[in-house]
GROMACS .gro file of C-alpha atoms in nm:
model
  232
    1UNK     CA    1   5.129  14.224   8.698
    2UNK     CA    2   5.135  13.979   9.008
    3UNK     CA    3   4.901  14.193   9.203
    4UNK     CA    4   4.664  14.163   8.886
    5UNK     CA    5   4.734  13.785   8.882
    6UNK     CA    6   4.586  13.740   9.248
    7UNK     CA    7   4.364  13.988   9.288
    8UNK     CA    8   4.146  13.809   8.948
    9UNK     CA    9   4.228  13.462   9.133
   10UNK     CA   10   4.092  13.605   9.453
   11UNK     CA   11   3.772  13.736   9.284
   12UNK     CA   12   3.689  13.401   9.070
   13UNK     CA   13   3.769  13.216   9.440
   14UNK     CA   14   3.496  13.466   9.555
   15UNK     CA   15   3.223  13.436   9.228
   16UNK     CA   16   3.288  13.082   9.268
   17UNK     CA   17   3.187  13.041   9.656
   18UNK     CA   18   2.909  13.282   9.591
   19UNK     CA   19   2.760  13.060   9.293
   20UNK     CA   20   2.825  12.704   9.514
   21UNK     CA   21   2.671  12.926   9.791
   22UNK     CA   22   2.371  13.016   9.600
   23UNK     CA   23   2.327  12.621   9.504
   24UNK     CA   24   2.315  12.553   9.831
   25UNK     CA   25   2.091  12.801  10.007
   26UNK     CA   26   1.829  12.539  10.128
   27UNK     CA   27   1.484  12.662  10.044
   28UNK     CA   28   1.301  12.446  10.283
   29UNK     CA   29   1.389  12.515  10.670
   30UNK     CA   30   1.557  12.242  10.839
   31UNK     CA   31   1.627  12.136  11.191
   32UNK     CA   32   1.954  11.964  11.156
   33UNK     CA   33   2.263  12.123  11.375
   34UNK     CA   34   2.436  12.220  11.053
   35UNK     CA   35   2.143  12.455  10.936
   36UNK     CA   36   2.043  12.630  11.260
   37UNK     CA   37   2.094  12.968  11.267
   38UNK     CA   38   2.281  12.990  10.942
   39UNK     CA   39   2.321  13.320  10.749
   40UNK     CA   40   2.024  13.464  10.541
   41UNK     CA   41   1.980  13.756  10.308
   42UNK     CA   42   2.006  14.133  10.519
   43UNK     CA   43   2.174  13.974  10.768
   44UNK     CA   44   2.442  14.258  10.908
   45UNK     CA   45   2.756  14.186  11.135
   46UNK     CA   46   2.959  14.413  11.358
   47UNK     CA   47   3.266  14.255  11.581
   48UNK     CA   48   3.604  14.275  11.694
   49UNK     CA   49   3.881  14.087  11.627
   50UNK     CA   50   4.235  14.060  11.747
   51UNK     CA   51   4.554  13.815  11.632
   52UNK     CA   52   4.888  13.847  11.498
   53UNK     CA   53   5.028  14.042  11.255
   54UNK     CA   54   5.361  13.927  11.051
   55UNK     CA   55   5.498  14.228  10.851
   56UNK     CA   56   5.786  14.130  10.572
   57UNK     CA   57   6.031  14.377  10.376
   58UNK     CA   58   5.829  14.681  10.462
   59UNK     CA   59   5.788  14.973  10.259
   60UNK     CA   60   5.615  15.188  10.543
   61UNK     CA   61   5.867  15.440  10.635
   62UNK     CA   62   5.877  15.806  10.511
   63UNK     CA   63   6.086  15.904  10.218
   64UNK     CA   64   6.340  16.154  10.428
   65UNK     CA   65   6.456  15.853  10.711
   66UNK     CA   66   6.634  15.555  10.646
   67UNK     CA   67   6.524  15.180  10.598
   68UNK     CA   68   6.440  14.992  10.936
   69UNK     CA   69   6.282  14.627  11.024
   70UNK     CA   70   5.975  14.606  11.218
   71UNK     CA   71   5.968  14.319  11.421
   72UNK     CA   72   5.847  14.010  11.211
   73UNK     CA   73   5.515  13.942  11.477
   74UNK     CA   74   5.331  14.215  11.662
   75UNK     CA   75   4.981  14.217  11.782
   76UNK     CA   76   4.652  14.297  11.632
   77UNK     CA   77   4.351  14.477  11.735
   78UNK     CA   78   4.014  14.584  11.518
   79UNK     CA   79   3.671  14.644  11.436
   80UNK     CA   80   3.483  14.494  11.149
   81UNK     CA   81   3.079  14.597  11.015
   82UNK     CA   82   2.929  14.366  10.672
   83UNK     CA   83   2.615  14.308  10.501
   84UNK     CA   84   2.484  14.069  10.371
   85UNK     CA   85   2.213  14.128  10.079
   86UNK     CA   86   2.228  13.786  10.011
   87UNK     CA   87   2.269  13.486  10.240
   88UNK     CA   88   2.597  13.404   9.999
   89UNK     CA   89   2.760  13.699   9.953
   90UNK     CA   90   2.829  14.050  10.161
   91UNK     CA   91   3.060  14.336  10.158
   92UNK     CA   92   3.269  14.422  10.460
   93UNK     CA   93   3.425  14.737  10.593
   94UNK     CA   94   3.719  14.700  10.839
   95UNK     CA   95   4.008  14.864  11.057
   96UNK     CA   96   4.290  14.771  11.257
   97UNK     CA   97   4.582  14.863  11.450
   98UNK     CA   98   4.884  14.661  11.505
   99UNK     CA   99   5.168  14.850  11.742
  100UNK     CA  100   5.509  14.695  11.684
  101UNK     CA  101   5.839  14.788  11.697
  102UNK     CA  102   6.172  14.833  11.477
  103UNK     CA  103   6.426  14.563  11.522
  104UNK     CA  104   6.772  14.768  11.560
  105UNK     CA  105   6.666  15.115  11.750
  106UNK     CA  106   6.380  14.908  11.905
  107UNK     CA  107   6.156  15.253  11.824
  108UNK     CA  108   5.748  15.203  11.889
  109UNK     CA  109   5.576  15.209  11.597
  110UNK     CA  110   5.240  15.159  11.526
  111UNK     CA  111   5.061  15.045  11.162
  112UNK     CA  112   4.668  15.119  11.118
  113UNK     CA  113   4.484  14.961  10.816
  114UNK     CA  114   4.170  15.044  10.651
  115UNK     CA  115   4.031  14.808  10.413
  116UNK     CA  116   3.702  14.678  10.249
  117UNK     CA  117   3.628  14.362  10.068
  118UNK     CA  118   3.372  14.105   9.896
  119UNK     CA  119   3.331  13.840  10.107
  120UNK     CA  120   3.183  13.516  10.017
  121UNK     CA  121   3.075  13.226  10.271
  122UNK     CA  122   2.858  12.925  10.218
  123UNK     CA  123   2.520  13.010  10.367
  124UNK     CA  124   2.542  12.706  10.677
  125UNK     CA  125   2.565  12.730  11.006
  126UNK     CA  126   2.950  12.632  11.018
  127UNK     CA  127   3.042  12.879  10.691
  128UNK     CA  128   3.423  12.874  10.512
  129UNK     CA  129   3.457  13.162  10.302
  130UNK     CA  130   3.659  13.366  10.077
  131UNK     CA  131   3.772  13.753  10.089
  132UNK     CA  132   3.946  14.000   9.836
  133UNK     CA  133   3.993  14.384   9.856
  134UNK     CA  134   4.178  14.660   9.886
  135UNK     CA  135   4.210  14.940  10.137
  136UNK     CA  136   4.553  15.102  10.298
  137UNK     CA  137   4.826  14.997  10.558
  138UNK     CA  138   4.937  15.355  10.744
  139UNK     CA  139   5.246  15.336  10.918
  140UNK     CA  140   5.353  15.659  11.208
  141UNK     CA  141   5.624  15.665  11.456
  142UNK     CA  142   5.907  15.920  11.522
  143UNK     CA  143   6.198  15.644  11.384
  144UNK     CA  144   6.021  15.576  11.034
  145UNK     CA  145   5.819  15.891  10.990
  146UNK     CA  146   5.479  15.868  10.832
  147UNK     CA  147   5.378  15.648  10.505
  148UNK     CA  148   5.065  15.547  10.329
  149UNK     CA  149   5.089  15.223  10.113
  150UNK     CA  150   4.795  15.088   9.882
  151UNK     CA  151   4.761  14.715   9.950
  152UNK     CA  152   4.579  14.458   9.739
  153UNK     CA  153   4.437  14.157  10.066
  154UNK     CA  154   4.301  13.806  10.024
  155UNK     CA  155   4.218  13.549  10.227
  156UNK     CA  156   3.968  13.299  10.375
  157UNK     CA  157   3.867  13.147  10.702
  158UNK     CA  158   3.553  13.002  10.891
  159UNK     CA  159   3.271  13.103  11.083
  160UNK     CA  160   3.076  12.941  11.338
  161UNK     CA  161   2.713  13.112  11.424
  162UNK     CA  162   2.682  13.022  11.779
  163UNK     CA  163   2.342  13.118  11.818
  164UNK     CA  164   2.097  13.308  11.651
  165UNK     CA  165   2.289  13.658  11.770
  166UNK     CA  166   2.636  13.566  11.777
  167UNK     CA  167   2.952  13.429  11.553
  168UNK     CA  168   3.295  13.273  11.572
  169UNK     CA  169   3.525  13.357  11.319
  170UNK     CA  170   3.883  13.271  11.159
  171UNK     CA  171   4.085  13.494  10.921
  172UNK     CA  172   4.369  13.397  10.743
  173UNK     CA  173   4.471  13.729  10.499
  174UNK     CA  174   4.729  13.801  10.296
  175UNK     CA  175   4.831  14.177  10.227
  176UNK     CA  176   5.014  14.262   9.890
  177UNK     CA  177   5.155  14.565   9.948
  178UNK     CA  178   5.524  14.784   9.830
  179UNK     CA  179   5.854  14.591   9.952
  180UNK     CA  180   6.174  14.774  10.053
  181UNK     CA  181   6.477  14.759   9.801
  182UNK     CA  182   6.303  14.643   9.512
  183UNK     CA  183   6.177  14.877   9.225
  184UNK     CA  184   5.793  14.806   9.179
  185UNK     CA  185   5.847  14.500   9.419
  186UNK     CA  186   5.603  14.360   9.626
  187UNK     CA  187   5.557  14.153   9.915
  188UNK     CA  188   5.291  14.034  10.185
  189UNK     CA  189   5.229  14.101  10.476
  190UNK     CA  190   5.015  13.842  10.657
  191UNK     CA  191   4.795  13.784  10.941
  192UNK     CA  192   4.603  13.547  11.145
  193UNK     CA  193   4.282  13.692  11.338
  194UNK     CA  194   3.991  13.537  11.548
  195UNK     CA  195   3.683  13.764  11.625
  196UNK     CA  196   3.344  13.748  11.755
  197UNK     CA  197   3.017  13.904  11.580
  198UNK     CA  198   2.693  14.039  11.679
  199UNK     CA  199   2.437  13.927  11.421
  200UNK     CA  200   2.174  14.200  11.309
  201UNK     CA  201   1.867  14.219  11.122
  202UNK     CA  202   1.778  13.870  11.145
  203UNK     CA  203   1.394  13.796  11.128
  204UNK     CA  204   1.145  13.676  11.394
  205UNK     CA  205   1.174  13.279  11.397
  206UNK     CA  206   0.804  13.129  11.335
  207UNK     CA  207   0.893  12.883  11.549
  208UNK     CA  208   0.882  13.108  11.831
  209UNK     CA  209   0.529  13.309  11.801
  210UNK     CA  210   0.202  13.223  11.929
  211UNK     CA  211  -0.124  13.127  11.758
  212UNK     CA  212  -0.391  13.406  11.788
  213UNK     CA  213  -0.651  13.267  11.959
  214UNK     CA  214  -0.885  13.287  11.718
  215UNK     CA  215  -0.721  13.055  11.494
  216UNK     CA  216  -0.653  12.773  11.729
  217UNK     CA  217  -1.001  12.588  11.585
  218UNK     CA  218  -0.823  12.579  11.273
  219UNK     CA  219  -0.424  12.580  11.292
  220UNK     CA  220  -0.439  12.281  11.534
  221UNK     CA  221  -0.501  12.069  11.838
  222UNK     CA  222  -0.186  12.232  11.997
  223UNK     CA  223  -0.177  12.520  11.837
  224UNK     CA  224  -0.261  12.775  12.088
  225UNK     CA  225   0.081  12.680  12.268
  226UNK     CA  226   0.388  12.896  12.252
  227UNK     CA  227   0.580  12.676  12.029
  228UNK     CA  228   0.937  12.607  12.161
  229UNK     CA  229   1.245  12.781  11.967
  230UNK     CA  230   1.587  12.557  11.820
  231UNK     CA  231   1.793  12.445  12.055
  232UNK     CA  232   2.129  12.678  12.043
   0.00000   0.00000   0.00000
């Protein structure tokens, strides 16, 4: 019944970013720092990311071994592809792998997730934005055996479109997941993440294309120059 509980907060945090997203999708295109090279509709993104991951009360050990901690931080390493159909609102495919270890027998272990998600961001050059999904955390090492666990994630962070072809971003997720010791328990597993984006599908900037030079009688004194792009 929690899981319910946040996944329908999570998803009116993410209708509600989309529709304040929508609002403010300027229509008219502006020069200011804030609105160059902001997000539009078809607009695709593939990157990598890479943080920390903070594992809690684990459930991810096979049914046949006994109970073990994994440390409580281990790295994080992944690969992320959205689109975008509109400048507001995009769904994401993702996967990760975060090797760790368990805390007594100090056994390698290594957890892969694979997840998808709505993601909504307001459509600016510097874009907060909201995430909810679901997917799987996969745990496999010789100490814990092999599990599969459904998780429930959340979460929100900011981008930063550097230029025209690349983006900053933040993640901060939660993952709501099956806890050890507690029937139909549940706890989170969170993580922080930073990643960089390549930007795809993006259209020609007017800005940028010459006159033909049959219309420079009419389009213009300087016209016929190649006009000069937005400064990055």
């Amino acid at each position: 019944m929690r899981d319910v509980s946040i996944a329908a907060l999570a998803l009116c945090l993410v209708f509600a970013s989309a529709s304040t997203g929508r609002a403010a999708t300027p229509h008219a295109r502006g020069e200011g720092w804030l609105l160059r090279h902001r997000p539009s509709a078809g607009l695709a993104e593939l990157g990598l990311h890479a943080g920390a991951f903070f594992p809690r009360n684990h459930e991810l050990y096979g049914p046949r071994v006994a109970y073990e901690p994994l440390r409580s931080a281990g790295p994080e390493l992944g690969l992320r592809f959205a689109y975008y159909p509109l400048a507001f609102l995009g769904l994401e495919l993702e996967s990760a792998v975060m090797p760790t270890r368990t805390t007594i027998t100090d056994s390698p272990a290594t957890v892969v997730a694979a997840r998808g998600h709505l993601i909504a961001q307001l459509p600016y050059r510097l874009a907060p934005f909201v995430l909810v999904g679901y997917g799987a955390l996969i745990q496999s090492s010789r100490r814990l055996g092999n599990d599969l666990d459904s998780a429930l994630h959340y979460g929100g962070g900011l981008k930063l479109f550097v230029t025209r072809w690349v983006a900053l971003r933040l993640d901060f997720r939660a993952n709501a997941t099956g806890q050890h010791g507690t029937t139909a328990g549940r706890t989170q597993h969170l993580e922080a993440l930073i990643g960089v984006s390549v930007t795809l599908g993006r259209r020609a900037d007017p800005r940028n294309q010459a006159v033909p030079q049959d219309r420079c009688q009419t389009a213009g004194p300087n016209a016929c120059a190649r006009r000069k792009g937005p400064r990055p």
